[in-house]
Coordinates of C-alpha atoms in Angstrom, one line a residue:
Chain A
M1 CA 48.8 -68.5 -6.9
R2 CA 52.0 -67.8 -8.3
P3 CA 54.4 -65.1 -6.6
R4 CA 54.6 -61.9 -8.7
N5 CA 56.8 -61.8 -11.5
F6 CA 57.0 -65.2 -11.4
W7 CA 57.8 -65.6 -15.1
P8 CA 60.2 -63.0 -15.3
W9 CA 62.1 -64.4 -12.6
V10 CA 62.1 -67.9 -14.1
A11 CA 63.0 -66.3 -17.5
L12 CA 66.1 -64.6 -16.2
G13 CA 67.1 -67.4 -13.7
S14 CA 67.1 -70.0 -16.0
L15 CA 69.3 -67.7 -18.5
L16 CA 71.7 -67.3 -15.5
I17 CA 71.9 -70.9 -14.5
F18 CA 72.8 -71.6 -18.2
N19 CA 75.3 -69.3 -18.3
L20 CA 76.8 -70.3 -15.0
F21 CA 77.3 -73.8 -16.3
F22 CA 77.9 -73.2 -19.9
T23 CA 79.6 -70.0 -20.4
Q24 CA 83.5 -69.7 -19.8
G25 CA 84.6 -67.3 -17.0
F26 CA 80.7 -66.2 -16.8
A27 CA 80.7 -66.7 -12.5
R28 CA 84.1 -65.0 -11.7
L29 CA 83.6 -62.4 -9.3
E30 CA 86.7 -60.3 -7.4
F31 CA 87.2 -57.4 -5.0
R32 CA 90.2 -55.5 -6.5
D33 CA 91.2 -51.9 -5.7
G34 CA 88.1 -51.2 -3.8
R35 CA 85.6 -52.1 -6.4
L36 CA 83.8 -55.2 -7.6
F37 CA 84.7 -56.7 -11.0
G38 CA 83.4 -59.6 -13.0
T39 CA 80.9 -60.2 -15.8
L40 CA 77.8 -60.0 -13.6
V41 CA 79.1 -56.6 -12.3
D42 CA 79.5 -55.7 -16.0
I43 CA 76.0 -56.6 -17.0
F44 CA 74.6 -54.4 -14.5
Q45 CA 76.9 -51.3 -15.5
N46 CA 76.7 -51.9 -19.2
G47 CA 72.7 -52.6 -18.7
A48 CA 72.2 -49.4 -16.7
P49 CA 71.2 -47.0 -19.8
V50 CA 68.5 -50.0 -20.8
M51 CA 67.2 -50.2 -17.2
L52 CA 66.7 -46.4 -17.1
L53 CA 64.7 -46.3 -20.4
A54 CA 62.7 -49.6 -19.2
V55 CA 61.8 -47.5 -15.8
G56 CA 60.5 -44.7 -17.9
M57 CA 59.1 -46.7 -20.5
T58 CA 57.0 -48.8 -18.2
L59 CA 55.1 -45.7 -17.2
V60 CA 54.3 -44.3 -20.7
I61 CA 53.1 -48.1 -21.9
A62 CA 51.2 -48.0 -18.7
L63 CA 48.9 -45.6 -19.9
G64 CA 48.7 -47.0 -23.2
G65 CA 51.2 -45.4 -25.0
I66 CA 54.5 -46.2 -26.3
D67 CA 57.9 -44.0 -26.7
L68 CA 60.3 -44.7 -29.6
S69 CA 62.1 -41.6 -29.1
V70 CA 64.3 -42.6 -26.1
G71 CA 67.4 -43.8 -28.0
S72 CA 67.5 -40.5 -29.8
V73 CA 67.0 -38.4 -26.5
M74 CA 70.0 -40.3 -25.1
A75 CA 72.2 -39.2 -28.0
L76 CA 71.1 -35.6 -27.9
S77 CA 71.4 -35.3 -23.9
G78 CA 75.1 -36.9 -24.4
A79 CA 75.8 -34.1 -27.1
V80 CA 74.6 -31.2 -25.3
A81 CA 76.4 -32.4 -22.2
A82 CA 79.6 -32.9 -23.8
L83 CA 79.3 -29.7 -26.1
L84 CA 78.5 -27.5 -23.2
M85 CA 81.6 -28.9 -21.2
T86 CA 84.1 -28.7 -24.2
E87 CA 83.2 -25.9 -26.5
H88 CA 81.3 -23.6 -23.7
A89 CA 83.6 -24.6 -21.1
Q90 CA 80.9 -25.0 -18.4
P91 CA 81.1 -26.9 -15.0
V92 CA 79.9 -30.2 -14.8
P93 CA 76.4 -29.3 -13.1
V94 CA 75.4 -26.8 -15.5
A95 CA 76.0 -29.1 -18.5
V96 CA 74.2 -32.1 -16.3
A97 CA 71.4 -29.7 -15.7
L98 CA 71.0 -28.2 -19.2
A99 CA 71.3 -32.1 -20.8
L100 CA 68.3 -33.2 -18.7
A101 CA 66.6 -29.6 -19.3
V102 CA 66.6 -31.0 -23.1
A103 CA 65.5 -34.0 -22.3
L104 CA 62.4 -33.0 -20.5
G105 CA 61.8 -30.5 -23.1
I106 CA 61.4 -33.3 -25.9
G107 CA 59.6 -35.4 -23.4
A108 CA 57.0 -32.3 -23.0
L109 CA 56.7 -31.9 -27.0
N110 CA 55.9 -35.5 -27.0
G111 CA 53.4 -35.4 -24.3
A112 CA 51.6 -32.4 -25.4
L113 CA 51.7 -33.7 -29.4
V114 CA 50.1 -36.7 -27.9
T115 CA 47.8 -35.0 -25.5
Y116 CA 46.7 -31.9 -27.0
G117 CA 47.4 -32.3 -30.4
G118 CA 45.7 -35.9 -30.7
V119 CA 48.2 -37.5 -32.6
Q120 CA 49.1 -41.2 -31.7
P121 CA 52.2 -41.6 -29.6
I122 CA 53.8 -44.0 -32.3
I123 CA 53.7 -41.2 -34.7
V124 CA 54.7 -38.5 -32.3
T125 CA 57.7 -40.4 -30.9
L126 CA 58.8 -41.7 -34.2
V127 CA 58.6 -37.9 -35.7
L128 CA 61.1 -37.3 -32.4
L129 CA 63.2 -40.5 -32.9
V130 CA 64.1 -39.1 -36.3
M131 CA 64.3 -35.2 -35.4
G132 CA 66.4 -35.7 -31.9
R133 CA 69.3 -37.5 -33.6
G134 CA 69.2 -35.2 -36.8
V135 CA 69.5 -32.0 -33.8
A136 CA 72.3 -33.8 -32.2
Q137 CA 73.9 -34.4 -35.4
T138 CA 73.4 -30.8 -36.6
L139 CA 74.9 -29.6 -32.9
T140 CA 77.8 -31.8 -33.2
Q141 CA 78.3 -31.3 -36.9
D142 CA 78.1 -34.9 -37.2
Q143 CA 81.3 -35.4 -35.0
K144 CA 81.9 -37.5 -32.0
V145 CA 82.7 -35.0 -29.3
R146 CA 85.4 -36.6 -26.9
F147 CA 86.2 -35.0 -23.7
E148 CA 88.5 -35.3 -20.2
V149 CA 86.2 -34.1 -17.6
P150 CA 86.8 -36.8 -14.3
A151 CA 84.0 -35.1 -12.7
F152 CA 81.8 -35.9 -15.5
E153 CA 83.3 -39.4 -16.1
F154 CA 82.0 -40.6 -12.6
I155 CA 78.6 -41.0 -13.7
G156 CA 79.8 -43.5 -16.2
N157 CA 82.3 -45.7 -14.3
G158 CA 82.7 -44.2 -10.9
T159 CA 82.4 -46.3 -7.6
V160 CA 80.6 -45.9 -4.6
L161 CA 81.5 -48.4 -1.8
G162 CA 82.7 -50.7 -4.6
L163 CA 79.5 -50.8 -6.7
P164 CA 79.2 -49.1 -10.1
F165 CA 77.6 -45.6 -9.7
P166 CA 75.4 -46.2 -12.5
V167 CA 73.8 -48.8 -10.7
L168 CA 73.3 -46.7 -7.6
L169 CA 71.7 -44.1 -10.0
V170 CA 69.3 -46.8 -11.8
A171 CA 68.4 -47.9 -8.3
A172 CA 67.5 -44.6 -6.9
V173 CA 65.6 -43.4 -10.2
A174 CA 64.0 -46.8 -9.7
L175 CA 63.1 -46.5 -6.0
L176 CA 61.5 -43.0 -6.6
V177 CA 59.4 -43.7 -9.5
G178 CA 58.2 -47.1 -7.5
L179 CA 57.2 -44.9 -4.5
L180 CA 55.5 -42.7 -7.0
L181 CA 53.6 -45.7 -8.4
R182 CA 52.8 -47.2 -5.4
N183 CA 52.4 -44.9 -2.5
T184 CA 50.9 -41.9 -4.7
A185 CA 47.3 -41.5 -6.3
T186 CA 50.0 -41.0 -9.7
G187 CA 50.4 -44.2 -10.0
L188 CA 46.7 -45.0 -9.9
Y189 CA 45.5 -42.7 -12.2
L190 CA 48.4 -43.9 -14.9
E191 CA 46.9 -47.5 -15.1
A192 CA 43.1 -46.1 -14.8
M193 CA 44.3 -44.0 -17.8
G194 CA 46.1 -46.7 -19.4
S195 CA 43.0 -49.2 -19.2
N196 CA 40.0 -46.7 -20.1
P197 CA 41.0 -43.6 -21.3
R198 CA 37.5 -42.2 -21.9
A199 CA 36.1 -44.1 -18.7
A200 CA 39.5 -42.1 -17.1
R201 CA 38.4 -38.6 -18.6
L202 CA 34.7 -39.4 -17.3
C203 CA 35.6 -39.6 -14.0
G204 CA 37.6 -36.5 -13.9
L205 CA 41.1 -37.3 -14.2
R206 CA 43.3 -34.6 -15.4
V207 CA 44.2 -37.0 -18.5
H208 CA 46.3 -34.0 -20.0
V209 CA 48.4 -33.7 -16.8
I210 CA 49.1 -37.3 -16.1
Q211 CA 50.0 -38.1 -20.3
M212 CA 52.2 -35.1 -19.9
L213 CA 54.0 -36.5 -16.8
A214 CA 54.6 -39.9 -18.0
F215 CA 56.1 -38.5 -21.4
M216 CA 58.4 -36.1 -19.5
A217 CA 59.9 -39.0 -17.2
S218 CA 60.3 -41.5 -19.8
S219 CA 62.3 -38.6 -21.4
L220 CA 64.2 -37.5 -18.3
C221 CA 65.4 -41.1 -18.0
A222 CA 66.3 -41.4 -21.3
G223 CA 68.3 -38.2 -20.7
L224 CA 70.3 -39.5 -17.8
A225 CA 70.9 -42.7 -19.6
G226 CA 72.3 -40.5 -22.2
L227 CA 74.4 -39.1 -19.7
I228 CA 75.7 -42.4 -18.6
A229 CA 76.4 -43.8 -22.0
A230 CA 78.7 -40.7 -22.9
A231 CA 80.3 -40.3 -19.5
D232 CA 81.1 -44.2 -19.6
I233 CA 83.0 -44.1 -23.0
K234 CA 84.2 -40.4 -22.7
E235 CA 83.1 -38.9 -25.7
A236 CA 79.1 -37.9 -27.2
D237 CA 78.8 -40.2 -30.4
V238 CA 75.6 -38.9 -31.8
A239 CA 75.7 -41.5 -34.6
N240 CA 75.4 -44.7 -32.2
A241 CA 74.5 -43.6 -28.8
G242 CA 71.3 -45.2 -27.9
L243 CA 71.1 -46.7 -31.4
Y244 CA 68.2 -49.3 -31.4
L245 CA 67.9 -49.1 -27.7
E246 CA 64.1 -48.4 -28.0
L247 CA 63.4 -52.0 -29.0
D248 CA 65.7 -53.3 -25.9
A249 CA 63.6 -51.1 -23.7
I250 CA 59.9 -52.0 -24.9
L251 CA 61.2 -55.5 -25.1
A252 CA 62.4 -55.2 -21.3
V253 CA 59.1 -53.8 -20.4
V254 CA 56.7 -56.4 -22.2
L255 CA 59.2 -59.1 -20.9
G256 CA 58.4 -57.7 -17.2
G257 CA 54.5 -58.4 -17.8
T258 CA 53.6 -54.8 -18.5
S259 CA 51.0 -55.4 -21.0
L260 CA 51.3 -53.2 -24.4
T261 CA 47.4 -52.3 -24.2
G262 CA 48.1 -50.5 -21.1
G263 CA 46.7 -50.5 -17.6
R264 CA 49.3 -52.0 -15.6
A265 CA 52.3 -51.1 -14.7
N266 CA 55.0 -53.7 -13.5
L267 CA 58.6 -51.7 -12.5
V268 CA 60.2 -54.7 -10.7
G269 CA 59.1 -56.8 -14.0
S270 CA 60.8 -54.0 -16.3
L271 CA 63.7 -54.0 -14.5
I272 CA 64.2 -57.7 -14.4
G273 CA 63.4 -57.6 -18.1
A274 CA 66.2 -55.3 -18.7
T275 CA 68.5 -57.5 -16.6
F276 CA 67.5 -60.3 -18.9
I277 CA 68.6 -58.5 -22.0
Q278 CA 71.6 -57.2 -20.9
T279 CA 72.5 -61.0 -19.9
L280 CA 71.2 -62.5 -23.5
T281 CA 73.2 -59.4 -25.3
T282 CA 76.5 -60.3 -22.8
M283 CA 76.2 -64.0 -23.2
L284 CA 76.0 -63.7 -27.2
Q285 CA 78.8 -61.3 -27.0
M286 CA 81.1 -63.8 -25.0
R287 CA 80.1 -66.7 -27.2
G288 CA 81.1 -64.7 -30.3
V289 CA 78.1 -63.8 -32.1
I290 CA 78.4 -60.2 -34.0
T291 CA 76.4 -57.4 -32.4
E292 CA 74.6 -57.0 -35.6
H293 CA 73.5 -60.7 -35.5
T294 CA 72.1 -60.5 -32.2
L295 CA 69.5 -58.4 -33.6
I296 CA 67.8 -61.2 -34.9
I297 CA 67.4 -63.0 -31.7
K298 CA 66.5 -60.0 -29.8
A299 CA 63.6 -59.4 -32.4
A300 CA 62.5 -63.1 -32.0
V301 CA 62.5 -63.2 -28.4
A302 CA 60.3 -59.6 -28.4
L303 CA 57.8 -61.6 -30.6
G304 CA 57.6 -64.6 -28.8
V305 CA 57.3 -62.8 -25.3
C306 CA 54.7 -60.4 -26.9
F307 CA 52.6 -63.3 -28.3
M308 CA 52.5 -65.1 -24.7
Q309 CA 50.5 -62.0 -23.8
T310 CA 47.7 -62.3 -26.5
P311 CA 44.6 -63.8 -26.3
A312 CA 45.5 -66.3 -29.2
F313 CA 48.1 -68.0 -26.7
E314 CA 45.8 -68.1 -24.2
R315 CA 43.4 -70.0 -26.4
L316 CA 46.4 -71.8 -27.5
T317 CA 47.2 -73.3 -24.1
R318 CA 43.4 -73.9 -23.5
R319 CA 43.4 -76.4 -26.3
V320 CA 46.8 -78.0 -25.1
R321 CA 45.4 -78.3 -21.7
S322 CA 42.1 -79.8 -22.6
A323 CA 43.7 -82.3 -24.9
E324 CA 46.1 -83.1 -22.4
A325 CA 43.2 -83.8 -20.1
A326 CA 41.5 -85.9 -22.4
Chain B
M1 CA 30.2 -31.6 -51.4
N2 CA 30.7 -35.6 -51.4
F3 CA 33.5 -35.6 -53.5
L4 CA 35.0 -32.6 -51.2
R5 CA 34.5 -34.8 -48.1
K6 CA 36.0 -37.7 -49.7
H7 CA 39.0 -35.9 -51.0
V8 CA 39.5 -33.0 -48.8
T9 CA 42.9 -34.2 -47.3
V10 CA 44.6 -34.8 -51.0
L11 CA 42.9 -31.8 -52.2
A12 CA 44.6 -30.0 -49.7
G13 CA 48.0 -31.3 -50.3
G14 CA 47.8 -30.8 -54.0
L15 CA 46.9 -27.1 -53.1
V16 CA 50.0 -26.8 -50.9
Y17 CA 52.3 -28.3 -53.5
L18 CA 51.4 -26.2 -55.9
L19 CA 51.7 -23.1 -54.0
L20 CA 55.1 -24.1 -52.5
Y21 CA 56.2 -25.1 -56.2
A22 CA 55.0 -21.2 -57.5
I23 CA 57.0 -19.7 -54.3
A24 CA 60.2 -21.9 -55.2
A25 CA 59.7 -20.8 -58.7
M26 CA 59.4 -17.3 -58.3
R27 CA 62.6 -17.7 -55.6
Y28 CA 65.0 -19.8 -57.6
D29 CA 66.2 -19.5 -61.3
G30 CA 65.3 -22.1 -63.5
F31 CA 63.1 -24.0 -61.1
F32 CA 60.2 -24.3 -63.2
S33 CA 61.8 -26.6 -66.0
L34 CA 61.2 -30.0 -67.1
P35 CA 64.9 -31.3 -66.1
V36 CA 64.6 -30.1 -62.3
F37 CA 60.7 -32.0 -62.4
I38 CA 62.4 -35.2 -63.6
N39 CA 65.1 -34.8 -61.0
F40 CA 62.0 -34.7 -58.4
L41 CA 60.8 -38.1 -59.9
S42 CA 64.1 -40.1 -60.1
N43 CA 65.7 -39.0 -57.3
N44 CA 62.8 -39.8 -55.0
A45 CA 61.8 -42.6 -56.8
V46 CA 63.2 -45.4 -54.0
L47 CA 61.0 -43.7 -51.7
G48 CA 58.3 -43.3 -53.4
I49 CA 57.9 -46.8 -54.7
V50 CA 58.5 -48.1 -50.7
A51 CA 55.6 -45.3 -49.9
V52 CA 52.9 -46.9 -52.4
G53 CA 53.2 -49.7 -50.5
M54 CA 53.3 -47.9 -47.4
T55 CA 49.8 -46.5 -48.4
F56 CA 48.0 -49.7 -48.6
V57 CA 49.2 -50.7 -44.9
I58 CA 47.9 -47.1 -43.7
L59 CA 44.7 -47.3 -45.6
S60 CA 44.0 -50.6 -44.0
G61 CA 44.7 -49.0 -40.7
G62 CA 47.8 -50.7 -39.8
I63 CA 51.3 -49.5 -40.2
D64 CA 54.8 -51.0 -41.3
L65 CA 58.3 -50.0 -39.8
S66 CA 60.3 -52.3 -41.5
V67 CA 60.3 -51.0 -44.8
G68 CA 64.1 -49.4 -44.7
A69 CA 65.4 -52.4 -43.4
V70 CA 63.6 -54.8 -46.0
M71 CA 65.0 -52.3 -48.5
S72 CA 68.4 -52.4 -47.4
F73 CA 68.1 -56.3 -47.1
S74 CA 66.9 -56.6 -50.5
S75 CA 69.7 -54.4 -52.0
V76 CA 72.2 -56.6 -50.2
L77 CA 70.8 -59.6 -51.4
I78 CA 71.0 -58.6 -54.7
G79 CA 74.7 -57.3 -54.4
V80 CA 75.5 -60.7 -52.9
L81 CA 73.8 -63.0 -55.6
I82 CA 75.3 -60.8 -58.6
M83 CA 78.6 -60.4 -57.3
K84 CA 79.3 -63.5 -55.1
H85 CA 77.3 -66.1 -56.7
G86 CA 77.6 -64.8 -60.3
W87 CA 73.6 -64.8 -60.9
N88 CA 71.8 -63.1 -63.7
V89 CA 70.3 -59.7 -62.5
Y90 CA 67.0 -60.4 -63.3
A91 CA 67.2 -63.8 -61.2
A92 CA 68.4 -61.9 -58.5
I93 CA 65.9 -59.3 -58.3
A94 CA 63.2 -61.7 -58.8
A95 CA 64.8 -63.4 -55.6
S96 CA 64.8 -60.4 -53.7
L97 CA 61.3 -59.7 -54.5
V98 CA 60.3 -63.1 -53.4
C99 CA 62.1 -62.7 -50.2
G100 CA 60.4 -59.2 -49.4
A101 CA 56.8 -60.5 -50.3
T102 CA 57.5 -63.5 -48.1
L103 CA 58.8 -61.4 -45.4
G104 CA 55.6 -59.1 -45.4
T105 CA 53.4 -61.9 -45.7
L106 CA 55.0 -63.6 -42.5
M107 CA 54.6 -60.1 -40.6
G108 CA 50.8 -60.0 -41.9
A109 CA 50.2 -63.4 -40.8
I110 CA 51.6 -62.7 -37.1
I111 CA 49.8 -59.5 -36.8
H112 CA 46.4 -61.3 -38.1
S113 CA 46.5 -64.5 -36.1
T114 CA 48.0 -63.3 -32.9
G115 CA 46.6 -60.1 -32.5
I116 CA 49.9 -58.3 -31.5
K117 CA 49.8 -54.6 -32.6
P118 CA 51.2 -54.1 -36.2
F119 CA 53.7 -51.7 -35.1
I120 CA 55.3 -54.0 -32.7
V121 CA 55.4 -57.0 -35.3
T122 CA 56.7 -54.8 -37.6
L123 CA 59.3 -53.1 -35.2
A124 CA 60.9 -56.4 -34.3
G125 CA 60.5 -57.3 -38.0
M126 CA 62.8 -54.3 -38.7
F127 CA 65.3 -55.8 -36.3
F128 CA 65.1 -59.0 -37.5
V129 CA 65.4 -58.3 -41.2
R130 CA 68.5 -56.1 -40.3
G131 CA 69.8 -58.8 -38.7
L132 CA 69.4 -60.8 -41.8
A133 CA 71.2 -58.4 -43.9
F134 CA 73.7 -58.3 -41.8
L135 CA 74.0 -62.2 -41.9
I136 CA 74.2 -62.5 -45.7
H137 CA 76.7 -59.8 -45.6
L138 CA 78.6 -57.9 -42.9
E139 CA 79.2 -54.9 -44.9
S140 CA 77.7 -52.9 -47.9
I141 CA 78.5 -54.2 -51.2
A142 CA 79.5 -52.5 -54.4
I143 CA 78.1 -54.1 -57.8
S144 CA 79.9 -54.0 -61.1
D145 CA 78.1 -55.7 -63.7
A146 CA 77.5 -55.0 -67.1
R147 CA 73.9 -55.9 -67.3
H148 CA 73.2 -54.1 -63.9
T149 CA 74.8 -50.9 -64.8
A150 CA 72.7 -51.0 -68.4
L151 CA 69.6 -51.3 -66.3
A152 CA 71.1 -48.1 -64.2
I153 CA 71.4 -45.9 -67.0
A154 CA 68.6 -47.1 -69.2
R155 CA 66.3 -44.1 -70.2
V156 CA 62.7 -44.1 -71.5
G157 CA 62.3 -40.8 -73.5
P158 CA 63.4 -38.1 -71.2
L159 CA 62.9 -40.3 -68.0
P160 CA 65.5 -42.5 -66.4
L161 CA 64.2 -46.1 -65.8
I162 CA 63.6 -45.9 -62.0
A163 CA 61.5 -42.9 -62.4
V164 CA 59.2 -44.8 -65.1
L165 CA 59.0 -47.4 -62.5
F166 CA 57.9 -44.9 -60.1
L167 CA 55.3 -43.8 -62.0
G168 CA 54.2 -47.3 -62.8
F169 CA 53.8 -48.3 -59.1
V170 CA 51.7 -45.1 -58.9
A171 CA 49.5 -46.2 -61.5
V172 CA 49.2 -50.0 -60.6
G173 CA 48.9 -48.8 -57.0
W174 CA 45.9 -46.3 -57.9
Y175 CA 44.3 -48.9 -60.3
V176 CA 44.5 -51.6 -57.4
A177 CA 43.1 -49.3 -54.8
V178 CA 40.0 -47.7 -56.8
L179 CA 39.0 -50.3 -59.3
T180 CA 39.5 -53.7 -57.8
P181 CA 37.8 -55.5 -55.1
F182 CA 41.0 -55.9 -53.0
G183 CA 41.4 -52.3 -52.7
R184 CA 37.8 -52.0 -52.0
N185 CA 38.4 -54.4 -49.1
V186 CA 41.7 -52.5 -47.8
Y187 CA 39.6 -49.3 -47.5
A188 CA 36.7 -51.3 -45.7
L189 CA 39.2 -52.9 -43.5
G190 CA 40.7 -49.3 -42.8
G191 CA 37.1 -48.0 -42.4
G192 CA 36.4 -50.3 -39.3
E193 CA 37.3 -53.8 -38.9
D194 CA 34.4 -55.1 -37.4
A195 CA 32.0 -53.6 -40.2
A196 CA 34.2 -55.0 -42.9
L197 CA 33.8 -58.4 -40.8
L198 CA 30.3 -58.1 -40.8
M199 CA 30.0 -57.4 -44.4
G200 CA 31.7 -60.5 -45.2
L201 CA 34.7 -59.3 -46.6
P202 CA 37.9 -61.4 -46.3
V203 CA 39.6 -59.2 -43.7
R204 CA 42.4 -62.1 -42.9
R205 CA 43.4 -62.2 -46.5
T206 CA 43.2 -58.6 -47.2
R207 CA 45.5 -57.7 -44.0
I208 CA 48.1 -60.4 -45.2
A209 CA 48.0 -59.0 -48.8
V210 CA 48.7 -55.6 -47.4
Y211 CA 51.8 -56.4 -45.4
A212 CA 52.9 -58.9 -48.3
V213 CA 52.3 -55.8 -50.9
S214 CA 54.1 -53.5 -48.8
G215 CA 57.1 -55.8 -48.5
F216 CA 57.1 -56.5 -52.4
C217 CA 57.3 -53.0 -52.6
A218 CA 60.3 -52.2 -50.0
S219 CA 61.9 -54.9 -51.8
F220 CA 61.8 -53.4 -55.4
A221 CA 62.6 -50.5 -53.8
G222 CA 65.9 -52.1 -52.7
A223 CA 66.3 -53.1 -56.5
A224 CA 65.8 -49.6 -57.7
L225 CA 68.3 -48.7 -55.0
S226 CA 70.9 -50.8 -55.9
F227 CA 70.6 -49.1 -59.6
Y228 CA 70.7 -45.6 -58.2
L229 CA 73.7 -46.5 -55.8
S230 CA 75.7 -49.3 -57.8
S231 CA 75.9 -51.3 -54.4
G232 CA 73.8 -53.2 -52.2
S233 CA 73.8 -51.0 -48.8
H234 CA 73.2 -51.4 -44.9
L235 CA 73.1 -47.6 -44.6
E236 CA 70.8 -46.5 -46.8
G237 CA 66.9 -47.2 -45.4
V238 CA 67.5 -46.4 -41.7
G239 CA 64.7 -44.1 -41.1
M240 CA 63.3 -44.8 -44.4
E241 CA 59.9 -46.0 -42.6
L242 CA 59.6 -42.6 -41.1
D243 CA 60.2 -40.7 -44.8
A244 CA 57.7 -43.2 -46.2
I245 CA 55.0 -42.4 -43.7
A246 CA 55.6 -39.0 -43.8
T247 CA 54.8 -39.1 -48.0
V248 CA 51.7 -40.9 -47.3
V249 CA 50.5 -38.7 -44.6
I250 CA 51.3 -35.6 -46.5
G251 CA 49.5 -37.1 -49.3
G252 CA 46.5 -36.9 -47.4
T253 CA 45.9 -40.6 -46.4
L254 CA 44.7 -40.6 -42.8
L255 CA 46.7 -42.5 -40.2
A256 CA 43.8 -43.8 -38.8
G257 CA 43.2 -45.8 -42.1
G258 CA 40.1 -45.7 -44.8
V259 CA 40.5 -42.4 -46.0
G260 CA 43.2 -41.4 -48.9
S261 CA 44.9 -42.3 -52.1
V262 CA 47.8 -43.4 -53.8
F263 CA 47.9 -40.3 -56.2
G264 CA 48.0 -38.4 -52.9
T265 CA 51.1 -40.6 -52.1
L266 CA 52.8 -38.9 -55.4
I267 CA 51.8 -35.9 -54.4
G268 CA 53.5 -36.2 -50.9
V269 CA 56.4 -37.6 -52.6
L270 CA 56.9 -34.7 -54.9
M271 CA 56.3 -32.2 -52.0
L272 CA 59.1 -33.8 -49.9
G273 CA 61.1 -33.8 -52.7
L274 CA 60.6 -30.3 -53.5
I275 CA 61.1 -28.9 -50.1
L276 CA 64.5 -31.4 -49.5
T277 CA 65.8 -30.0 -52.9
S278 CA 65.3 -26.6 -52.1
I279 CA 66.7 -26.6 -48.5
T280 CA 69.8 -28.7 -49.7
T281 CA 70.4 -27.5 -53.4
Y282 CA 69.1 -24.1 -53.5
E283 CA 69.4 -22.9 -50.0
G284 CA 72.8 -24.4 -49.4
M285 CA 72.1 -26.2 -46.2
M286 CA 73.6 -29.5 -46.6
S287 CA 73.5 -31.1 -43.3
S288 CA 71.7 -34.4 -43.3
G289 CA 71.1 -33.8 -39.7
M290 CA 68.9 -30.7 -40.6
T291 CA 67.3 -32.5 -43.5
R292 CA 66.0 -35.3 -41.1
V293 CA 64.9 -32.4 -38.6
A294 CA 63.1 -30.9 -41.6
I295 CA 60.9 -34.1 -42.6
G296 CA 60.0 -34.6 -39.0
A297 CA 58.6 -31.3 -38.6
L298 CA 56.9 -31.2 -42.2
L299 CA 55.1 -34.6 -40.9
L300 CA 54.1 -33.4 -37.8
A301 CA 52.7 -30.1 -39.4
F302 CA 50.8 -32.2 -41.9
V303 CA 49.4 -34.9 -39.1
L304 CA 48.1 -31.8 -37.0
L305 CA 46.5 -30.1 -40.2
Q306 CA 44.6 -33.5 -40.8
K307 CA 43.3 -33.5 -37.4
V308 CA 42.0 -29.9 -38.0
L309 CA 41.0 -30.8 -41.6
T310 CA 38.9 -33.8 -40.6
R311 CA 37.2 -32.5 -37.7
R312 CA 36.3 -29.1 -39.1
V313 CA 35.1 -30.3 -42.7
A314 CA 35.0 -33.4 -43.3
G315 CA 34.0 -35.4 -39.5
V316 CA 35.7 -38.5 -40.4
G317 CA 38.6 -39.8 -39.0
R318 CA 38.5 -41.4 -35.2
A319 CA 39.3 -39.5 -32.1
T320 CA 42.7 -41.0 -30.6

């Protein structure tokens, strides 16, 4: 019996070991001005948005859905917060609260259309993928919104006890969701719903409520990720914030061993997956691969990992094993 | 009654279109005229060609999220082949069509042989193809070539060439869907894969072919786009998959597969064109963000309308 998350750990471990030996300056880690510096810290700091997205996405995928709108929700929440602070001179807590409320609202819309409208999750969230960014563009009139608010910037690049604040935020959110999944009935309901929605409904689960909750949680995580992304660069960039991140989030969840068909939620696996992706991205950047070209590699990894979960792959490995035995 | 059951969603789309056109014609001067209508055709030809391919995919019960990327890849490829390698225009277009069809075939083969969900494969395909487009040329590329320009401004009667191509695609698509064994197989596959298998239909071949057709259409749309913009562009085609799905759905094709028609897609394209033109040109709301929001809202409205219609009138379509 293999330990839990065996393959995700192996994947991440081998990538890290490869980099320690073959990528210049990867292992350097130093403590300066009361905070840690180094590539490994950067991986966690820059990977925080994807990790948050992956946490939310795990819930949605566990119930057999998918959320493509997370990237746009990031752009939207960043834009809302930035506009509130600059144009409406609101204090930071108000801006943060309203931005998260907008994200939560989109999640509720996603959930309602899926569960009450009966529309497939891909279509609903694809629509909100486009509409969310459209709304963000309209709000900011297609401009980048710059701001100088130290209290808000702390969300993106502040440090607590030498550790980056975003990383602590991810840890807190993951812990909360983890407790929700393992120590309350909600997690059980979520997985029951994902493995057999009909049976779950016949058992008297409140399917609507669970679906709404999952989509709202996913959007809320995306909203938080959007705040981190905006605070990190001191501007809300509606055109680029969260762009293409939905694939990263899905890839992280799939890498972590949560099956796309639903019925299983593996939160730790998703976090390992997100770390893997960020390590891969950082490695490619450090080796001078252009960001646009990394899309090809990520797509190939995504397909490969999805393939490893399919019955077709199982048949293949069985055939290889029996051929070896013979 | 049987006719109504079969075509209820398409008929509803057609009726709504006529209604909207009548309202627009009353509201704006000169809206009800041939040049305006021809503009709808030529301005939306690129989208229309993509949507014809997407119709086949959705009819078969699948979805193709890679079309936008394949389209911009093909336009960039044509640009690079003509401008950097001095290829003949027709040879460049032929090469891009071969690439598009091959990419589609590849995705179809992966979908069929591994059983990974179509949207995951084509989503990964979208990123892959977009990466490929950046690999062959990192920036958009302007095309200045006499033969290319001649094709771009060519007209057939009152219609620009790309509008004619669009109508040609609709006609051929309709013919293939309704009158050929392949079309019948696509409908059967969308109606239920197990039933299609039990009937002895070539499910594997049909499924792969459907994605190949979609890739072919998308790369052809890339060629049309290169005429329209006189360049190979990375930027166009982002979000195109949603527009294409929207037109197909507005045209009355059920997302669950098995019900709909290519003719409906023509109505969908015209409807989207009508609404976008009246929003942007006649109401003066030029924000690209707002038009995206409008497309999204429209698509949602039609999907919900389909749900209601199919439950009440026809009793077709599966519960999700």
